[in-house]
mmCIF file of C-alpha atoms in Angstrom:
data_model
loop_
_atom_site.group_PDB
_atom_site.id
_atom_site.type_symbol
_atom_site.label_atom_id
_atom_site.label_comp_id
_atom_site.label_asym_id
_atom_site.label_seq_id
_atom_site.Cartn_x
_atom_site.Cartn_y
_atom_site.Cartn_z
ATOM 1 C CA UNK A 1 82.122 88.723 114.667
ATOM 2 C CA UNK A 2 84.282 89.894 111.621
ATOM 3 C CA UNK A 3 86.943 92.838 112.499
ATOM 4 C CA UNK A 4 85.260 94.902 109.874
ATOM 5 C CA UNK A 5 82.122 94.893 108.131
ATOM 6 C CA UNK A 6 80.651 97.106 105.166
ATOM 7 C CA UNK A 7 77.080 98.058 104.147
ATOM 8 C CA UNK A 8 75.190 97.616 102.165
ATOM 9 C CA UNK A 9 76.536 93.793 100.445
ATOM 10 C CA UNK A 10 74.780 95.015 97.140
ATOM 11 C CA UNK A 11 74.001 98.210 95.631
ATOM 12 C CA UNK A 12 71.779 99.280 92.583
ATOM 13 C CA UNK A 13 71.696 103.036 91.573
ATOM 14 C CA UNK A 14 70.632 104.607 88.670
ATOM 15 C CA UNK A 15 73.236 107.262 86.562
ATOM 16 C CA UNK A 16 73.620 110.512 88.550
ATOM 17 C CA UNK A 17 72.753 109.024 92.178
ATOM 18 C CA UNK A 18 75.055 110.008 95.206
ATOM 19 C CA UNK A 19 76.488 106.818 96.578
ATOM 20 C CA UNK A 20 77.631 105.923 99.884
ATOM 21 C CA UNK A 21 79.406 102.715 101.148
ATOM 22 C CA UNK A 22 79.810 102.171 104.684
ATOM 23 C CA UNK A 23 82.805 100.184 106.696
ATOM 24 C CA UNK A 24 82.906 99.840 110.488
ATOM 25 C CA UNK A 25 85.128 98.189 112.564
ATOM 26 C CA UNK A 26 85.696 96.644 116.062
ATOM 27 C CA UNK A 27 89.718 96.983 116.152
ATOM 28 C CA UNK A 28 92.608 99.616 116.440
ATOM 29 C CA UNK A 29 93.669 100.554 113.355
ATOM 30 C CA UNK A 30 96.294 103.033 112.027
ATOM 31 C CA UNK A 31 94.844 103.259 108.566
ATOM 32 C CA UNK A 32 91.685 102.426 106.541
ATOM 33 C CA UNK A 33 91.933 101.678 102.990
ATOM 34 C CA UNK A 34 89.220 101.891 100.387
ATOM 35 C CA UNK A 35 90.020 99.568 97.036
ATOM 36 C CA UNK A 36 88.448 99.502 94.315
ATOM 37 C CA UNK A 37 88.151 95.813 92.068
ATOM 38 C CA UNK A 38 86.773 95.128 88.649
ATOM 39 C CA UNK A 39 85.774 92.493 87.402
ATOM 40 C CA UNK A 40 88.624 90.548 86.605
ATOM 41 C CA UNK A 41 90.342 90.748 89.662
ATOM 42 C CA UNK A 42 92.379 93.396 89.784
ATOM 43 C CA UNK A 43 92.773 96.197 92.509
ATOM 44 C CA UNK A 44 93.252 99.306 92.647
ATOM 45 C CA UNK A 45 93.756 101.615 96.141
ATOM 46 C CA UNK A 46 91.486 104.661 96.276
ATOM 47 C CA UNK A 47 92.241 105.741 99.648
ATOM 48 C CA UNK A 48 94.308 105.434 102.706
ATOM 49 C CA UNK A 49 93.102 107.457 105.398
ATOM 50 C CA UNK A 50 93.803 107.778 109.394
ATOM 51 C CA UNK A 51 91.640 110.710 109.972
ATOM 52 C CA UNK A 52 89.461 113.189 108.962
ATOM 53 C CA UNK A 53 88.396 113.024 105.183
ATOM 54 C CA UNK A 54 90.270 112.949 101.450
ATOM 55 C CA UNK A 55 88.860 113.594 98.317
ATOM 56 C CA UNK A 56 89.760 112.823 94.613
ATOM 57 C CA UNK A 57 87.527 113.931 91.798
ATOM 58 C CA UNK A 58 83.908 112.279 92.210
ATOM 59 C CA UNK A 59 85.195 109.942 95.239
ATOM 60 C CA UNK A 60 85.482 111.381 99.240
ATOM 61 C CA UNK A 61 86.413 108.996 101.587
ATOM 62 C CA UNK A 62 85.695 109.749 105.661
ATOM 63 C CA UNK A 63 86.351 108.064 108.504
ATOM 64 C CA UNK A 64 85.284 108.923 112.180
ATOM 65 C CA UNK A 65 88.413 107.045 114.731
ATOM 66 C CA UNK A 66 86.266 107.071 117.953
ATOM 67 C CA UNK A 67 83.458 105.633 116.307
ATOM 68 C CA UNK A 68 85.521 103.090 114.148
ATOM 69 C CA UNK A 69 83.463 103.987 110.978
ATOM 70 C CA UNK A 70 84.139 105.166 107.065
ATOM 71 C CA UNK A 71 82.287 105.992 104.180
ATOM 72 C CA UNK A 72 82.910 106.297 100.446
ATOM 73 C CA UNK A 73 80.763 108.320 98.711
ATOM 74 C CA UNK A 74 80.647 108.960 95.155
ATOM 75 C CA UNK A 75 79.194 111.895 93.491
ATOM 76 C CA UNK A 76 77.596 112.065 90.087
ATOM 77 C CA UNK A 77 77.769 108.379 89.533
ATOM 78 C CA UNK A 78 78.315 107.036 86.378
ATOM 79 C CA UNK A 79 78.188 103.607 84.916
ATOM 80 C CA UNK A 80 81.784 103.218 85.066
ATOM 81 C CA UNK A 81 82.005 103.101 89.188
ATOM 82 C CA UNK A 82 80.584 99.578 88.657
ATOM 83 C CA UNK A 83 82.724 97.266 90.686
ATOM 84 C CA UNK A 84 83.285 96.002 93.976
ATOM 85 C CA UNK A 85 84.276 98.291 96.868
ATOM 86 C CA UNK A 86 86.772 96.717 99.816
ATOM 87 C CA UNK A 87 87.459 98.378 102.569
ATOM 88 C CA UNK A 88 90.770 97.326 104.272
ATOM 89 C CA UNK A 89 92.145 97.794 107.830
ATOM 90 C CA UNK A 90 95.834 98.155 108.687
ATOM 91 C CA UNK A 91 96.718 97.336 112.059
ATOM 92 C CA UNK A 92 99.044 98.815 114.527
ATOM 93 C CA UNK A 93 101.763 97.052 114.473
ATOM 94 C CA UNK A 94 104.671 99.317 112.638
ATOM 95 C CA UNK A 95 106.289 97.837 109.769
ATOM 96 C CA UNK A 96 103.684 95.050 109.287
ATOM 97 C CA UNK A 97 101.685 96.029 105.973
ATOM 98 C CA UNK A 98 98.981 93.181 106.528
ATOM 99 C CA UNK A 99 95.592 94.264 105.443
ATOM 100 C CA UNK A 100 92.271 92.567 106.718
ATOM 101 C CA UNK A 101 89.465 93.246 103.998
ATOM 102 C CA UNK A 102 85.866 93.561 104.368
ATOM 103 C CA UNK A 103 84.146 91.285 102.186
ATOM 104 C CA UNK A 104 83.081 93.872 99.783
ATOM 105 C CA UNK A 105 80.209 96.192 98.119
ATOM 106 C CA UNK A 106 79.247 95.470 95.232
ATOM 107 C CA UNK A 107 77.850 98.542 92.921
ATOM 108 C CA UNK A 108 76.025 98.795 90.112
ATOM 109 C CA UNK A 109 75.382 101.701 88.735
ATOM 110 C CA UNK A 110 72.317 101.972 85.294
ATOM 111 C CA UNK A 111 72.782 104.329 82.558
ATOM 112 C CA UNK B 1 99.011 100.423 85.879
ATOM 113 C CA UNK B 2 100.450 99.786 89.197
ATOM 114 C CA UNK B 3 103.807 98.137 88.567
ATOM 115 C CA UNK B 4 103.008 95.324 89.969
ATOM 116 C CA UNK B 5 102.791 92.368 87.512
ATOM 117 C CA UNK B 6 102.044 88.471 88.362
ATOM 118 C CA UNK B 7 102.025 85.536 86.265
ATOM 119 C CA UNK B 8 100.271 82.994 84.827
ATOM 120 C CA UNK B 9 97.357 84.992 84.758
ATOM 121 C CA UNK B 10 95.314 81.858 84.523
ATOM 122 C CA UNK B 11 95.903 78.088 86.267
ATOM 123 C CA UNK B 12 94.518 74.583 85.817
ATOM 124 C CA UNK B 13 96.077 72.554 87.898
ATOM 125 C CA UNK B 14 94.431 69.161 89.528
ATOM 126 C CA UNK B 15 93.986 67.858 93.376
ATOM 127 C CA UNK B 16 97.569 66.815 95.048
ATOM 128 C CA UNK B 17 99.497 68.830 92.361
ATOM 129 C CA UNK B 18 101.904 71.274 93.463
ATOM 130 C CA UNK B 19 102.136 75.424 91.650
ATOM 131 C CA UNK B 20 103.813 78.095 91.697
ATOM 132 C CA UNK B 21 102.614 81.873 91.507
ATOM 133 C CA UNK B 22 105.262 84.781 90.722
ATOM 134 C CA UNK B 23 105.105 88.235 91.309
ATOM 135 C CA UNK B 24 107.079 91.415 90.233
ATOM 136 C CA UNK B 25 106.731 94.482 92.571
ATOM 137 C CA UNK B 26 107.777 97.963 91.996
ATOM 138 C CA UNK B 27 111.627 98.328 92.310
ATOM 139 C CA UNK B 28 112.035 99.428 95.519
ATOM 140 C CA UNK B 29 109.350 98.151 97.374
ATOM 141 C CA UNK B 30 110.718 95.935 100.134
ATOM 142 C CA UNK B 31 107.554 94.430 101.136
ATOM 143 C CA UNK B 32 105.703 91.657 99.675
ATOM 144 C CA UNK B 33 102.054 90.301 100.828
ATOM 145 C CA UNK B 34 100.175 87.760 99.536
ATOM 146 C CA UNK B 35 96.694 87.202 99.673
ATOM 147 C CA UNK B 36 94.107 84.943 98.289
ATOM 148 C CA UNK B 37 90.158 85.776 97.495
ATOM 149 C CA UNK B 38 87.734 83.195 97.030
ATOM 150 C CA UNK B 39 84.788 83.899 94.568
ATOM 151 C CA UNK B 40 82.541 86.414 96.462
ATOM 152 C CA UNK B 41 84.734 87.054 99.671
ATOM 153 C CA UNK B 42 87.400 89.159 100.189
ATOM 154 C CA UNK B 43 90.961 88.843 100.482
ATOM 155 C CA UNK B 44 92.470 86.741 103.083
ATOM 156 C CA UNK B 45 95.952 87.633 104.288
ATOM 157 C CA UNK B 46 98.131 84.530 103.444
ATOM 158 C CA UNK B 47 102.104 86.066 104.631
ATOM 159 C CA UNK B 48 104.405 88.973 103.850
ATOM 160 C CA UNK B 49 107.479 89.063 103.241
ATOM 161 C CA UNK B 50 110.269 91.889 104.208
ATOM 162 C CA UNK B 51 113.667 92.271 102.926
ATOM 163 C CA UNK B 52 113.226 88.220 101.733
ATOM 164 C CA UNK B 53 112.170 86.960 105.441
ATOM 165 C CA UNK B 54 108.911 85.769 106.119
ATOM 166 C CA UNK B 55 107.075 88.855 108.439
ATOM 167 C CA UNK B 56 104.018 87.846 109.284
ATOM 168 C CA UNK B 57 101.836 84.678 108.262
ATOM 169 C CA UNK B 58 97.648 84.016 108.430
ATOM 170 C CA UNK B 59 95.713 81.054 109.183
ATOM 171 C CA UNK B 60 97.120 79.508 106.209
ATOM 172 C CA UNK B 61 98.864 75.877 106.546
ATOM 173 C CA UNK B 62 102.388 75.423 105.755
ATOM 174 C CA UNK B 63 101.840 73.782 102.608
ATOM 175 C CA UNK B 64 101.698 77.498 101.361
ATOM 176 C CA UNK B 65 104.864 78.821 101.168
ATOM 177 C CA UNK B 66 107.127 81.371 100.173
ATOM 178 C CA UNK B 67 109.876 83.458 98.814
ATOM 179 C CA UNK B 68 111.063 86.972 97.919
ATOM 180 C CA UNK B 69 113.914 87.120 96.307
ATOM 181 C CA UNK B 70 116.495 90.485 96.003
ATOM 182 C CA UNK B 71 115.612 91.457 92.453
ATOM 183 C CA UNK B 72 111.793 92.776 94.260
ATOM 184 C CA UNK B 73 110.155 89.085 92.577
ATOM 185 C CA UNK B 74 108.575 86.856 95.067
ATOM 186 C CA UNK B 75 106.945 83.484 94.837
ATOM 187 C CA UNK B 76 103.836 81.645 96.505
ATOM 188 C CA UNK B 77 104.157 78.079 96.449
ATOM 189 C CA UNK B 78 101.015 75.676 97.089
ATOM 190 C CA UNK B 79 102.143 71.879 97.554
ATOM 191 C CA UNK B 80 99.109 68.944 97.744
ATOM 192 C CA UNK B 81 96.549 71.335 96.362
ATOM 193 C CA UNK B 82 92.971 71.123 97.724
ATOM 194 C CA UNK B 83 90.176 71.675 95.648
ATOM 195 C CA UNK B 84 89.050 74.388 98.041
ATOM 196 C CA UNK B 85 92.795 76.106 96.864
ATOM 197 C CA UNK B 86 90.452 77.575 93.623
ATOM 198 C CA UNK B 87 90.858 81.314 94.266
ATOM 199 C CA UNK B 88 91.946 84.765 93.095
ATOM 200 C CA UNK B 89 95.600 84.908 94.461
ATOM 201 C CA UNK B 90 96.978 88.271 94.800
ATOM 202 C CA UNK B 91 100.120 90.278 95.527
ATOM 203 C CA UNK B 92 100.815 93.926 96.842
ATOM 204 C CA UNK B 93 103.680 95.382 97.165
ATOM 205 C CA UNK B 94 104.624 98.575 99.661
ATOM 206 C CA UNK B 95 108.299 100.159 100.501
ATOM 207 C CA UNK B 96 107.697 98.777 103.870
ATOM 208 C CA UNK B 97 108.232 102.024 105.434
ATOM 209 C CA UNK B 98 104.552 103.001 107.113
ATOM 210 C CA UNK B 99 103.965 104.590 102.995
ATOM 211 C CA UNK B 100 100.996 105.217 101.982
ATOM 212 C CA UNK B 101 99.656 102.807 99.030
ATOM 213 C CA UNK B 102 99.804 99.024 98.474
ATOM 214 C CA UNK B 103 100.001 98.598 95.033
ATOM 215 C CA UNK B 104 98.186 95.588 93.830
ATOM 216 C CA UNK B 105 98.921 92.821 91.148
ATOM 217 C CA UNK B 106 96.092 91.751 88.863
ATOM 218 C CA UNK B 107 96.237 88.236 90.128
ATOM 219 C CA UNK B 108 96.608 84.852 89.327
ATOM 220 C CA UNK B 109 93.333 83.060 89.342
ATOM 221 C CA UNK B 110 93.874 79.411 90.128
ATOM 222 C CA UNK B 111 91.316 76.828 89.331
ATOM 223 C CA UNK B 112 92.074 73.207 91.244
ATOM 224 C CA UNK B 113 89.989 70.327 89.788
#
């Protein structure tokens, strides 16, 4: 069983939808990232969260510790969110900045 | 732009032939991982590097190697590439220090024929 796994693999919305990715995970953690990649490759970090919830702009990212769950959710979505979602786990260990990635959600969103 | 740079953007290389990937972090930023994504997976932790030791390696054989020099620049080296080596390979860079953000290159993507 992977350490972390998000829902849905694929997602399809049209313009305006409210969008939420999931990420749960079976290890201790003492952050959660959510990343953002275009096509292209490149990454860019959204998030970092250890508890409770953050929000910037259209984008709130929650996570839930007991349960070992987050969300992203995007409001108002607009073509331009089209990319690939990764949700990340940092473990425990202090000073060790290794990040084990989900595999991914990949949204499309239709004018 | 994060500040982290990486270069060649883009590699051909063939089966048994050895490369070379560089990366710049931010000044400052102690910290080095490198990771590498194959097309339609996510990231794979290959090693980090702190303060230009090796801190931490993944299931990656020792044909990948590294090194992080004082100047924040780092290399991944890849001897006896495998076709199965074709990937996205990344870098992030962090200050090491429990911070907040890893700031991520835009890659190298590697193509082994």
């Amino acid at each position: 069983k992977n350490e972390v796994e998000q829902s849905p693999q694929n997602l399809t919305a049209q313009e305006g939808e409210f969008i939420t990715i999931n990420c749960s995970y079976s290890v201790g953690i003492s952050a959660l990232h959510w990343l953002q990649q275009h096509p292209g490759g490149g990454i860019v970090s959204l998030f970092m969260l250890s508890s409770g919830k953050k929000k910037h702009g259209r984008l709130i990212a929650t996570i839930n510790i007991q349960e070992k769950h987050s969300s992203l959710h995007i409001t108002a979505s607009h073509p331009r969110d089209s990319a690939v979602y990764i949700c990340a786990l940092k473990g425990l260990i202090v000073g060790n900045e290794k990040l084990t990635f989900g595999t991914g959600t990949r949204l499309t969103i239709i004018p | 732009e994060t500040g982290v740079t990486q270069s060649p953007t883009h590699l051909i290389k063939t089966r048994g032939q050895q490369v070379t990937l560089r990366c710049s972090s931010q000044s400052g930023h102690n910290t080095v991982s490198w990771y590498q994504q194959a097309l339609g997976q996510g990231p794979q932790f290959i090693f980090q590097y702190y303060r230009e030791e090796e801190n931490g390696r993944g299931n990656f054989p020792p044909r990948f190697s590294g090194l992080q020099f004082p100047n924040y620049s780092s290399e991944l080296n890849v001897n006896a590439l495998e076709l199965d080596d074709s990937a996205l390979y990344l870098c992030a860079s962090s200050d090491g220090q429990g911070g907040e953000t890893q700031y991520f290159g835009p890659g190298t993507r590697l193509l082994v024929l």
